[in-house]
GROMACS .gro file of C-alpha atoms in nm:
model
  212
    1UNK     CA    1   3.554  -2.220   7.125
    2UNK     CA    2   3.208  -2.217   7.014
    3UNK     CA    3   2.965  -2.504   7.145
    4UNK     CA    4   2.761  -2.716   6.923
    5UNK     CA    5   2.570  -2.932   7.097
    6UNK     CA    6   2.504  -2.955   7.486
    7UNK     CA    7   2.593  -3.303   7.582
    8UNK     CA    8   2.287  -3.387   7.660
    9UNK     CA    9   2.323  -3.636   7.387
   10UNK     CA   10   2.563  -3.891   7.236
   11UNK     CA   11   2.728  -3.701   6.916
   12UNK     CA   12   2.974  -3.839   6.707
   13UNK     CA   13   3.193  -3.858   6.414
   14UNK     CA   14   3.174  -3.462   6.355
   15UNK     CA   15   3.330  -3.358   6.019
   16UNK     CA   16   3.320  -3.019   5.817
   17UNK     CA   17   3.151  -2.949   5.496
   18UNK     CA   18   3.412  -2.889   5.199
   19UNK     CA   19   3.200  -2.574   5.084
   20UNK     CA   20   3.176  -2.460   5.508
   21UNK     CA   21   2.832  -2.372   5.510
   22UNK     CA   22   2.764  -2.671   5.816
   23UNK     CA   23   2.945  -2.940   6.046
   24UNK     CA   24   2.813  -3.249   5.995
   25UNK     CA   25   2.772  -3.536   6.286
   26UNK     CA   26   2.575  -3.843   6.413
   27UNK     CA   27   2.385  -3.793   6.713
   28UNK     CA   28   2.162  -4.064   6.938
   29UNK     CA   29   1.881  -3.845   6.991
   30UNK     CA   30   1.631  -4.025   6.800
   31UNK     CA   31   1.483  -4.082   7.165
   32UNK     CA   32   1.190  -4.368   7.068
   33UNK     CA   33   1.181  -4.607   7.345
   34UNK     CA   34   1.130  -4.970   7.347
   35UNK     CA   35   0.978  -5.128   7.663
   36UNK     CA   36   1.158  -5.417   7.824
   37UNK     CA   37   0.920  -5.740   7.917
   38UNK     CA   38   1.106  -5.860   8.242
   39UNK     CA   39   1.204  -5.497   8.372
   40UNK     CA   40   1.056  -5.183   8.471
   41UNK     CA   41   1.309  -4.975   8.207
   42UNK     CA   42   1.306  -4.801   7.832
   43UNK     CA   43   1.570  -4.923   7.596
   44UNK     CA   44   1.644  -4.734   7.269
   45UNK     CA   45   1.827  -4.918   7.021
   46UNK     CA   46   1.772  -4.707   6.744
   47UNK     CA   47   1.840  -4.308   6.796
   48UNK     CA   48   2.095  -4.240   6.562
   49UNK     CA   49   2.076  -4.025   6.246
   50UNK     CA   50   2.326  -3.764   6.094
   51UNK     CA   51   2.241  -3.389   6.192
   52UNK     CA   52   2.342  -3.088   5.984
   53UNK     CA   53   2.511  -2.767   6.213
   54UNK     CA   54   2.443  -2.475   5.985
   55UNK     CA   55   2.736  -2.271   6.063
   56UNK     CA   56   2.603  -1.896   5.988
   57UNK     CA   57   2.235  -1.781   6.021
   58UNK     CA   58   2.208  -1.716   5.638
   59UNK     CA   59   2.327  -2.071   5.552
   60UNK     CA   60   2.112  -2.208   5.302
   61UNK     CA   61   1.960  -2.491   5.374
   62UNK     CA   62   2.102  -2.822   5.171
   63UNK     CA   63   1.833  -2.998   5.255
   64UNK     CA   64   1.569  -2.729   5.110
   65UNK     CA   65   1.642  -2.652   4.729
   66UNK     CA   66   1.622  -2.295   4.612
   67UNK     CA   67   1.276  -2.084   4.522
   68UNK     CA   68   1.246  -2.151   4.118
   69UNK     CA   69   1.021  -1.938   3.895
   70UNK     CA   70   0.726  -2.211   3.745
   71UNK     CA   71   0.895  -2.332   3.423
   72UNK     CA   72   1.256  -2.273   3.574
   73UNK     CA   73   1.486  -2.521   3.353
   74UNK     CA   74   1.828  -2.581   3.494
   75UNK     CA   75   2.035  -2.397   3.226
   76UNK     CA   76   2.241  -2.626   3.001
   77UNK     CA   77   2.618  -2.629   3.076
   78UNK     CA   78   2.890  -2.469   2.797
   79UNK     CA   79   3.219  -2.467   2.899
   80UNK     CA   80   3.504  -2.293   2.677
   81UNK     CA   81   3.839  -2.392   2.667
   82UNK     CA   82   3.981  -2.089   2.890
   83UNK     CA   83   3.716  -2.162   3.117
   84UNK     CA   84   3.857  -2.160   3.477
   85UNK     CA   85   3.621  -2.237   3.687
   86UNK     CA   86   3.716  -2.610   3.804
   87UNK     CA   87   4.014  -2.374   3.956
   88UNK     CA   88   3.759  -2.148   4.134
   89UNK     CA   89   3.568  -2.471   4.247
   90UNK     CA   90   3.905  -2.573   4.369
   91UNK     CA   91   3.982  -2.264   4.613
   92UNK     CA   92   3.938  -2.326   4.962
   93UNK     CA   93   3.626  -2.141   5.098
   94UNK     CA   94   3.650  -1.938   5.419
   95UNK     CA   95   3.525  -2.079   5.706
   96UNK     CA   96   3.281  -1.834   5.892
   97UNK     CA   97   3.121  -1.943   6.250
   98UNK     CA   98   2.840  -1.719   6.385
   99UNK     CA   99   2.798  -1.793   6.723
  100UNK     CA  100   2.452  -1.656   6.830
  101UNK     CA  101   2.210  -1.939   6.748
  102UNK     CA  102   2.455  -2.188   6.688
  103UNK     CA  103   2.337  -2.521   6.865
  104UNK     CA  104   1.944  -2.448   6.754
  105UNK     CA  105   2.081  -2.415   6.392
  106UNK     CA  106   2.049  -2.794   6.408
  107UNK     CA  107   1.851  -3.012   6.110
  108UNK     CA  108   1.825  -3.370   6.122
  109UNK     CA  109   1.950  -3.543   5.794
  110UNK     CA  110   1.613  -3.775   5.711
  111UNK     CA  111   1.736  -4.130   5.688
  112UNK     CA  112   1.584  -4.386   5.879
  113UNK     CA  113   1.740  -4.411   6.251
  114UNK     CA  114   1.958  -4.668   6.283
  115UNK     CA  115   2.258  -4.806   6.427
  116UNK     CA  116   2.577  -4.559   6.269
  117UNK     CA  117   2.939  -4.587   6.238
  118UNK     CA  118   3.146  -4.315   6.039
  119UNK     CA  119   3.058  -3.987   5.912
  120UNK     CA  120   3.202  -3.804   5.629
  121UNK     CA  121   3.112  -3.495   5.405
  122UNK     CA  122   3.160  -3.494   5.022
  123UNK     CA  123   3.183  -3.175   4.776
  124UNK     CA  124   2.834  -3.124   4.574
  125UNK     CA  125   2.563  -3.220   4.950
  126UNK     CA  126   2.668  -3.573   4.924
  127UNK     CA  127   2.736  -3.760   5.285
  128UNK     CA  128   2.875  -4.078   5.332
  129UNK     CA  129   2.787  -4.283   5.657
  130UNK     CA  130   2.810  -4.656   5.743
  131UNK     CA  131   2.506  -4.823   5.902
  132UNK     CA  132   2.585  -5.097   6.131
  133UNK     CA  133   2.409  -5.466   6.162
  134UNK     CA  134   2.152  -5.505   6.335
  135UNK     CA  135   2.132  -5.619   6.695
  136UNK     CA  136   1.950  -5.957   6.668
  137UNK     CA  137   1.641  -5.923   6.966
  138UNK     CA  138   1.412  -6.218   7.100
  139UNK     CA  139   1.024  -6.171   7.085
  140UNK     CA  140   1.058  -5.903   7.401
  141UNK     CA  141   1.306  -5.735   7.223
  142UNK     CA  142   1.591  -5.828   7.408
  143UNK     CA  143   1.967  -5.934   7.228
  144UNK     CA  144   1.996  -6.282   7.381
  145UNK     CA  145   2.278  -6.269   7.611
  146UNK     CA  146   2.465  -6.561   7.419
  147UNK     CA  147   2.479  -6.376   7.112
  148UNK     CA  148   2.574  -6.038   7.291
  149UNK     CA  149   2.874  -6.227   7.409
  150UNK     CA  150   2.974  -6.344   7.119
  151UNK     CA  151   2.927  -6.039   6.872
  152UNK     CA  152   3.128  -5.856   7.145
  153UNK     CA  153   3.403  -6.118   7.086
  154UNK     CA  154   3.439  -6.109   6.703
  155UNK     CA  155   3.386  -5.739   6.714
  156UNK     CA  156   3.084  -5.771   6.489
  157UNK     CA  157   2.931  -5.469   6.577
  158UNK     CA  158   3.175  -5.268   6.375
  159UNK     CA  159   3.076  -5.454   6.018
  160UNK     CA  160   2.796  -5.244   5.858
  161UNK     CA  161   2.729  -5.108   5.522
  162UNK     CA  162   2.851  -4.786   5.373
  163UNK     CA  163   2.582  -4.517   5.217
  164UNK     CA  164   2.571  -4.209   5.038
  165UNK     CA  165   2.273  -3.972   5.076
  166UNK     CA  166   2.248  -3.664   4.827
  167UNK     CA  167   2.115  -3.371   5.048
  168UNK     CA  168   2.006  -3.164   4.750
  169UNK     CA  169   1.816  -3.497   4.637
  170UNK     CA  170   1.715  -3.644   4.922
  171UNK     CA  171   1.811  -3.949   4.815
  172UNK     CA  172   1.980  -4.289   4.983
  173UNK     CA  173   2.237  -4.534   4.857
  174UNK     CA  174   2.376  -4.858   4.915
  175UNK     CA  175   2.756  -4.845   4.821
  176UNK     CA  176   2.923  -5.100   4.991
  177UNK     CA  177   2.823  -5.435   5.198
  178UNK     CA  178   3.091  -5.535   5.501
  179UNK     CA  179   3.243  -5.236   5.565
  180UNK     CA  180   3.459  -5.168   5.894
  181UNK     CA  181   3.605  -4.851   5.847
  182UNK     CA  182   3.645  -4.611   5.532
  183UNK     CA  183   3.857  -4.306   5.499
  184UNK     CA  184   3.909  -4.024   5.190
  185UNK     CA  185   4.197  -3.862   5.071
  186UNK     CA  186   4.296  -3.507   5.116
  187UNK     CA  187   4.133  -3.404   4.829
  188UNK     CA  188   3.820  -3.590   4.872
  189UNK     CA  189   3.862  -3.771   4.558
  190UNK     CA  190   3.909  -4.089   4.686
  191UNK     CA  191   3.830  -4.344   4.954
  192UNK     CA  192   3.979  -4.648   5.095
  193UNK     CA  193   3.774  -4.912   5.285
  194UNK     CA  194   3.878  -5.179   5.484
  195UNK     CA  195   3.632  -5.453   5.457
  196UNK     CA  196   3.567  -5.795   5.573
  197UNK     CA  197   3.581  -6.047   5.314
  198UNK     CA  198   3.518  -6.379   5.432
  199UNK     CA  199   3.645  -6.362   5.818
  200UNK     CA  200   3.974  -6.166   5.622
  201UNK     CA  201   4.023  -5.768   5.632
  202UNK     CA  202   4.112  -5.626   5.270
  203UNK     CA  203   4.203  -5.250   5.167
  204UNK     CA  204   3.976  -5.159   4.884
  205UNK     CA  205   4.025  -4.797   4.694
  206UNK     CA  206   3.756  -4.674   4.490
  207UNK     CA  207   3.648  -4.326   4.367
  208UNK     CA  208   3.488  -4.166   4.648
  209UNK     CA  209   3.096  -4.150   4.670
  210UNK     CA  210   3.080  -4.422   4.434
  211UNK     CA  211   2.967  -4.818   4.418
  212UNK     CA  212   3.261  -5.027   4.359
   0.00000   0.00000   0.00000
């Protein structure tokens, strides 16, 4: 057993790359405090944001792309018909854990902190994660404790809206709205939501990594 993290933290939601180069999980450590008006204490109610686990020392980075020559063109794809390589991007990779370093082999994913859900890890650097709603605060900052009550009630907490973020592009985006809970197939191909449609939960399937 090989530790990741120290538990100094709340981690979550930890799933493994499909090409093994990193384990992939949300993790409250987005430590910004907010001061309460009424009390002398810190609240923090935003530290979450996906964090990368590189699994061997000379992992590349997903997040950093590679060292180009000036002028470098990506070169233009031309496939022949006894091409095999969707087979060879098929073949499971070998999963290889070094140790040594481990748990400071850590790199934060940069998306806004937020309030977080699920994780999940796509082929090609592509992550999908659901952000929850928002916690509605008075002027000090505080969820009025009406409204605590009642999203506890209703279970509104775990509504929130599902993302994709491209680590070789850096980029962010909006999926799906009303999202409890999404899960992918075996071979990552597909993924089936269950959302909230008007007070009523509905099974949606859609290709995975993809708006609807």
């Amino acid at each position: 057993m090989h530790a990741v993290t120290d538990g100094h933290f709340a981690d979550t939601s930890p799933c493994w790359d499909p090409e093994a180069r990193f384990v992939a999980f949300l993790s409250s450590r987005c430590l910004r405090a907010v001061e309460d008006a009424l009390f002398a204490s810190l609240n923090f109610t935003h530290a979450q944001r996906p964090y990368l686990a590189m699994l061997t020392a000379d992992a590349p980075n997903p997040l950093a792309p590679p060292p180009r020559q000036p002028g470098w063109e990506p070169p233009e794809e031309e496939l022949g018909e006894n091409d095999e390589s969707d087979d060879d991007d098929d073949a499971m990779p070998e999963v290889r854990v070094e140790p040594r370093g481990l748990s400071q082999r850590l790199t934060a994913v940069p998306v806004p902190r937020a309030r977080l859900g699920q994780l999940a890890a796509l082929r090609d650097g592509w992550l999908l994660y659901t952000v929850l709603r928002e916690v509605h605060t008075d002027d000090d900052g505080r969820t009025p404790p009406e409204e605590a009550a009642a999203d506890a009630a209703v279970g509104a907490d775990e509504k929130g809206t599902l993302w994709r973020y491209d680590l070789g592009k850096r980029k962010a985006t909006r999926l799906a709205e009303d999202v409890t809970e999404f899960k992918l197939s075996a071979d990552l191909q597909t993924m089936a939501l269950l959302c909230d449609e008007d007070g009523a939960a509905a099974v949606r399937v859609h290709e995975a990594g993809q708006k609807p």
